[in-house]
PDB file of C-alpha atoms in Angstrom:
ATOM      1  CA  UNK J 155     110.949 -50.619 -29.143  1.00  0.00           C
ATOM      2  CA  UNK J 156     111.881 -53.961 -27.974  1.00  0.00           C
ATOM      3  CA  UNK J 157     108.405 -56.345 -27.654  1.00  0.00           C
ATOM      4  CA  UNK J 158     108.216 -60.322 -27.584  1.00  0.00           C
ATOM      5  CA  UNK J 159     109.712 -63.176 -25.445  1.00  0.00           C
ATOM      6  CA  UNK J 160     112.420 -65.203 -26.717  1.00  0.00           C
ATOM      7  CA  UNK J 161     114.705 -68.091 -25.407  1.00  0.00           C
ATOM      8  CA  UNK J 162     118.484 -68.582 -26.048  1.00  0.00           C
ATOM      9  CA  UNK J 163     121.311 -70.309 -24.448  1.00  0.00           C
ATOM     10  CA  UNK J 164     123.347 -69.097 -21.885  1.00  0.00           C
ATOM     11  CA  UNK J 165     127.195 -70.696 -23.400  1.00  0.00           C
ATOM     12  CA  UNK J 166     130.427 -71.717 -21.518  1.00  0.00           C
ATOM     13  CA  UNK J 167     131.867 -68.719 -21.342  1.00  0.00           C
ATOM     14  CA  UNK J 168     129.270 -66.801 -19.723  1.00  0.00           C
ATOM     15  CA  UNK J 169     128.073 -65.509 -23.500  1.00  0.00           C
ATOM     16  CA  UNK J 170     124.229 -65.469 -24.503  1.00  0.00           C
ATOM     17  CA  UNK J 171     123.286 -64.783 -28.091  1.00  0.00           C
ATOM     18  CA  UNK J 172     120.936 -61.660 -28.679  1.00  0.00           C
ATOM     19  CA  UNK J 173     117.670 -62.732 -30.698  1.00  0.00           C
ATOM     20  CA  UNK J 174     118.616 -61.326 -34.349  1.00  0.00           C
ATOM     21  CA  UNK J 175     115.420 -58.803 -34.281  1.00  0.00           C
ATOM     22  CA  UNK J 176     117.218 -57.455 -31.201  1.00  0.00           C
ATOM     23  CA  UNK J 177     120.326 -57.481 -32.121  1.00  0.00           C
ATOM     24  CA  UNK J 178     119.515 -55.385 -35.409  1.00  0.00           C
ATOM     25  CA  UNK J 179     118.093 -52.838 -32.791  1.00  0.00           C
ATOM     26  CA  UNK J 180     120.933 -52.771 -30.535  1.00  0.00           C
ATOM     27  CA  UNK J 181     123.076 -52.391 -33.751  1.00  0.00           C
ATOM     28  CA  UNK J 182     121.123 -49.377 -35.486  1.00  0.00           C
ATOM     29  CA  UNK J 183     120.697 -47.394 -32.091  1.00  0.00           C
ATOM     30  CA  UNK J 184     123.889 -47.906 -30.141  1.00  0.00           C
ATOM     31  CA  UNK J 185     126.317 -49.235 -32.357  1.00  0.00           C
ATOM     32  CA  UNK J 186     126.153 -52.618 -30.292  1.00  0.00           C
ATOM     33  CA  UNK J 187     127.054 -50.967 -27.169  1.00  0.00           C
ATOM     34  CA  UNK J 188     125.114 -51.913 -24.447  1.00  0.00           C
ATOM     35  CA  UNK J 189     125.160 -51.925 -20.377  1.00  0.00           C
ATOM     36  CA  UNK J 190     123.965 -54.546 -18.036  1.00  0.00           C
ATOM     37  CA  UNK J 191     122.535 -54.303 -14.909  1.00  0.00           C
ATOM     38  CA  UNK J 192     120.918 -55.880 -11.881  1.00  0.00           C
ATOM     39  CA  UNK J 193     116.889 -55.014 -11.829  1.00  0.00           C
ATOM     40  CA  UNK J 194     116.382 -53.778  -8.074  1.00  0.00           C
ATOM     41  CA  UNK J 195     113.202 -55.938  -7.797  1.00  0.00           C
ATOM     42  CA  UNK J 196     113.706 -58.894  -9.315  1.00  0.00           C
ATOM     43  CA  UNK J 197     116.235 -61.430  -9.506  1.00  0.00           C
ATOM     44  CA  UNK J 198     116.652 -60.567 -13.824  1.00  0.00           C
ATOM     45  CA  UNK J 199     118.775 -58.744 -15.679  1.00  0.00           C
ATOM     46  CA  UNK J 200     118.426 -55.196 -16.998  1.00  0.00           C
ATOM     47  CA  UNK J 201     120.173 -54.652 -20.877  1.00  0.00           C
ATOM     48  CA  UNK J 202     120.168 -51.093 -22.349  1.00  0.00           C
ATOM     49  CA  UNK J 203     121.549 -49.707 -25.238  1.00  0.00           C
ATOM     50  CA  UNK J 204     123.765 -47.103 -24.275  1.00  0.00           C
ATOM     51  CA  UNK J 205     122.120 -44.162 -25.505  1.00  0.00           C
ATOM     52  CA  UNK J 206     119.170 -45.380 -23.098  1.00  0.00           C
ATOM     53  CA  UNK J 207     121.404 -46.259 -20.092  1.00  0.00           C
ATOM     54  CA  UNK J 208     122.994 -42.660 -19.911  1.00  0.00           C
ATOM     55  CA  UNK J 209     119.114 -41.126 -19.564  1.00  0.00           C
ATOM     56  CA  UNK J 210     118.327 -43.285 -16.994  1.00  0.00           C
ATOM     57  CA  UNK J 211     122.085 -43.544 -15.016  1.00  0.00           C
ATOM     58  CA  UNK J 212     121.599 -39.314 -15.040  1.00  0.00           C
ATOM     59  CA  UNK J 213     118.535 -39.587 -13.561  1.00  0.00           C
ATOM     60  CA  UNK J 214     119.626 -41.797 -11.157  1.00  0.00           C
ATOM     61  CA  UNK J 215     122.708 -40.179 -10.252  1.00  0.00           C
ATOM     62  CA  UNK J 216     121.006 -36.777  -9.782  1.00  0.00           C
ATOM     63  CA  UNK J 217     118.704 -38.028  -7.012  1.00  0.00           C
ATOM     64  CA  UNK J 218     119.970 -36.786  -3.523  1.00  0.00           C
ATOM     65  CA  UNK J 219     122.022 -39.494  -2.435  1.00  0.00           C
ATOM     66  CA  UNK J 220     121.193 -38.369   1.094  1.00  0.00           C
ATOM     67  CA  UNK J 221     117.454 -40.361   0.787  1.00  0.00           C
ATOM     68  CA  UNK J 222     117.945 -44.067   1.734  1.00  0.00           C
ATOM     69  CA  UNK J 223     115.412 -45.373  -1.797  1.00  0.00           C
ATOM     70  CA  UNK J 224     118.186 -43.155  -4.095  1.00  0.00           C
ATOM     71  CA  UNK J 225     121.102 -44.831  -2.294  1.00  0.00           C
ATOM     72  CA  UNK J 226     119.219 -47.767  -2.864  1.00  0.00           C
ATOM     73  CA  UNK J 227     119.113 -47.081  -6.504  1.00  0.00           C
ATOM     74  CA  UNK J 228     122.213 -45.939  -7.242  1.00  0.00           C
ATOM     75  CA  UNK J 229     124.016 -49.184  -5.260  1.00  0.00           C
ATOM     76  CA  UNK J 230     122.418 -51.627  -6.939  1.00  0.00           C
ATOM     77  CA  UNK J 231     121.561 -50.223 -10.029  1.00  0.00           C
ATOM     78  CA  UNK J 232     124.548 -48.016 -11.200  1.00  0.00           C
ATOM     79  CA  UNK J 233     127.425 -49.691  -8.956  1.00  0.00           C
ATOM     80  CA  UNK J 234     126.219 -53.170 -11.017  1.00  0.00           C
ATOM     81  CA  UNK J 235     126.085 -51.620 -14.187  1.00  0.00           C
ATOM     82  CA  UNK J 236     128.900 -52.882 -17.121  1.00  0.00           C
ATOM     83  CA  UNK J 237     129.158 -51.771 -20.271  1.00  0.00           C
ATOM     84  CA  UNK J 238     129.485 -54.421 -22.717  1.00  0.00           C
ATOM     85  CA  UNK J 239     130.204 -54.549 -26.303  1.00  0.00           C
ATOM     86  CA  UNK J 240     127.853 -57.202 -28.572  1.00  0.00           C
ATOM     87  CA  UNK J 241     130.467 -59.125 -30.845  1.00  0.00           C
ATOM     88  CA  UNK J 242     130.364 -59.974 -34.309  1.00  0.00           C
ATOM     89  CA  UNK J 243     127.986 -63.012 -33.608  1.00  0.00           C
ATOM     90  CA  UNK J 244     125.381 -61.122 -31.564  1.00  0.00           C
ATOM     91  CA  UNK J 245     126.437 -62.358 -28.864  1.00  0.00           C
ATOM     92  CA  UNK J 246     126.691 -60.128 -25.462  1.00  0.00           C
ATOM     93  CA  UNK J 247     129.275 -61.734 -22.174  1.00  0.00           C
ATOM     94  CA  UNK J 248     127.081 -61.252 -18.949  1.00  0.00           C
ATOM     95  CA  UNK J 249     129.946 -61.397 -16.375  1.00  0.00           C
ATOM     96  CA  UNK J 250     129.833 -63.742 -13.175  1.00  0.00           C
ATOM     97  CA  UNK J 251     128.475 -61.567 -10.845  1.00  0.00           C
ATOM     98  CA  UNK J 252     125.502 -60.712 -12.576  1.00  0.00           C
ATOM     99  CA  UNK J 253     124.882 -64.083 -13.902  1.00  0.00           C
ATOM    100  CA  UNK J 254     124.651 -64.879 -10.193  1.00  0.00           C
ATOM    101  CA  UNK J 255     122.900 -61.957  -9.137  1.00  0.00           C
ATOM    102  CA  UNK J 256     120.311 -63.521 -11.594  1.00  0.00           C
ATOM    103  CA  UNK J 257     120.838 -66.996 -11.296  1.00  0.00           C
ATOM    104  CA  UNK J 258     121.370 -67.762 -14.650  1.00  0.00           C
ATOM    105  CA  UNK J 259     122.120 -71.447 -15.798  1.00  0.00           C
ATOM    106  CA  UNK J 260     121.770 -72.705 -19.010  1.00  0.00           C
ATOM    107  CA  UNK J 261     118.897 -71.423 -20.508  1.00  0.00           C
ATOM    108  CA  UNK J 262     117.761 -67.641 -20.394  1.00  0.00           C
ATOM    109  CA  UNK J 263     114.767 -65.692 -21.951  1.00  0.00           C
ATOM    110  CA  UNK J 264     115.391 -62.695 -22.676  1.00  0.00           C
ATOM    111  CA  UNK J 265     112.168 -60.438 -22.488  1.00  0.00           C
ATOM    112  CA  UNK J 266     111.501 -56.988 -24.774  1.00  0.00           C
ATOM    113  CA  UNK J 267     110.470 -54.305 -22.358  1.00  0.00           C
ATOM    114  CA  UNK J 268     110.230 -51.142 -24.267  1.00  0.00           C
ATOM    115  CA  UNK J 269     113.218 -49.339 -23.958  1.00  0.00           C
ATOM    116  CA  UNK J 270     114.906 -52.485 -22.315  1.00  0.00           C
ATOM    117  CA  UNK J 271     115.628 -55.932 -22.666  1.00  0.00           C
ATOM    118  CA  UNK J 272     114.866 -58.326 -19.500  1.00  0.00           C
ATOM    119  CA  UNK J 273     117.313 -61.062 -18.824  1.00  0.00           C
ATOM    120  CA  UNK J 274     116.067 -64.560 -16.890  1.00  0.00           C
ATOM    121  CA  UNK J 275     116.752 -68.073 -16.052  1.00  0.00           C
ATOM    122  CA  UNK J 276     113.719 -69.379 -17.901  1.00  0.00           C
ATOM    123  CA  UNK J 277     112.774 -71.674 -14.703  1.00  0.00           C
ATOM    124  CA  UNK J 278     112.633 -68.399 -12.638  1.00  0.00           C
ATOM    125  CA  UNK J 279     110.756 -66.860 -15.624  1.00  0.00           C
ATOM    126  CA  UNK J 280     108.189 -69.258 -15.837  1.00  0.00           C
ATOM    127  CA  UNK J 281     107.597 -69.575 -11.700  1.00  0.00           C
ATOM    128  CA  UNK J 282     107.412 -65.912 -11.791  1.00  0.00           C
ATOM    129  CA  UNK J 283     104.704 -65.685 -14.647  1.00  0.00           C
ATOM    130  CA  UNK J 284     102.614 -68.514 -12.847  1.00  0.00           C
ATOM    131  CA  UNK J 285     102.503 -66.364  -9.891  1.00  0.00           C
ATOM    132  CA  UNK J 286     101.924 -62.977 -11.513  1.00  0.00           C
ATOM    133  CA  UNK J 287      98.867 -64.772 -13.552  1.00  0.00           C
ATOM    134  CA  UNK J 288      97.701 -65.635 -10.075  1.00  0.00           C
ATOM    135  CA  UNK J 289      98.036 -62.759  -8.578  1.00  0.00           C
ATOM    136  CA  UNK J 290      97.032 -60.804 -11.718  1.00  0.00           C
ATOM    137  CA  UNK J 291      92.961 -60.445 -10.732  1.00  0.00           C
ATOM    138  CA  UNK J 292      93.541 -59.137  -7.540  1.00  0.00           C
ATOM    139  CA  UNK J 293      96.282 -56.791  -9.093  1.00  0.00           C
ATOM    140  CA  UNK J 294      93.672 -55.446 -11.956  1.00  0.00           C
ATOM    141  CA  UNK J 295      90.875 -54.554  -8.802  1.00  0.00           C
ATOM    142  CA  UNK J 296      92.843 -51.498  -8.160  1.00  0.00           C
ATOM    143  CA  UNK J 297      93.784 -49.561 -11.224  1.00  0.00           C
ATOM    144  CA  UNK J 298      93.894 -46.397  -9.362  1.00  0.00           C
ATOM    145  CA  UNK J 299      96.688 -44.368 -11.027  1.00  0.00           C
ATOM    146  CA  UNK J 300      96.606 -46.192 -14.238  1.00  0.00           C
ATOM    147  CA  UNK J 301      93.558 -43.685 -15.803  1.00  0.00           C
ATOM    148  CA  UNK J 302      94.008 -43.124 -19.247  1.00  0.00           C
ATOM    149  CA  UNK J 303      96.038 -46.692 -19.438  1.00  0.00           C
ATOM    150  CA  UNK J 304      94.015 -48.505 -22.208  1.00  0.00           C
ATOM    151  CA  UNK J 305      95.203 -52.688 -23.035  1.00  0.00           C
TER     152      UNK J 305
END
């Protein structure tokens, strides 16, 4: 499981370094091999190990591609998808595109996320978290859905 919030640099060549207690993860479950993605919603990145990218790229490739939402899906989330191979240094190369996509500049906190790690540009991190702590009051008033969900 991949838990905590840390902050690395984003290097010349497009290259960030995965936090070691990640990077022992992404060694012991996939070997180092990992895919990136574009997150749908927000303007982050989406890391997997592979063994967790092929559940969810079946699941999203069985969806009937005739609904606009699966389309949706599959477009951004599987057509963006690269795999990518973590080198001897821990370090993982996050190609143009979806540094872009992201808006990724020089520093980038990466954020544990279960079966996931979360890529951002710490300045769109930290506007994001202001807001969400904002919002987060009005958010909690309606936990319909969420029975059984104990924090």
């Amino acid at each position: 499981m991949f838990r905590g919030i840390y902050k690395v640099s984003l290097d010349e060549r497009g290259r960030i370094a995965v936090p070691v207690r990640f990077r022992e993860m992404l060694r012991g479950r996939s070997s180092g091999k990992v895919v990136v993605t574009i997150d749908p919603r927000d303007r982050c990145l989406l890391l997997y190990p592979l063994e967790d990218w092929s559940t969810v790229e079946k699941e999203l490739t069985d969806l009937a591609n005739l609904k606009p939402q699966a389309r949706y899906l599959q477009r951004t989330v599987v057509g963006h998808a690269l795999d990518v191979e973590m080198d001897n240094a821990g370090r993982v190369l996050l190609s143009p595109t979806l540094r872009e996509y992201a808006g990724l500049k020089k520093r980038v906190a990466v954020l544990g996320q279960a079966n996931k790690l979360e890529l951002w540009d710490e300045e769109t991190l930290n506007a994001n978290l202001t807001d969400w702590l904002e919002q987060g009051n009005q958010a909690m008033g309606d936990l319909d859905g969420l029975d059984g969900v104990h924090l």
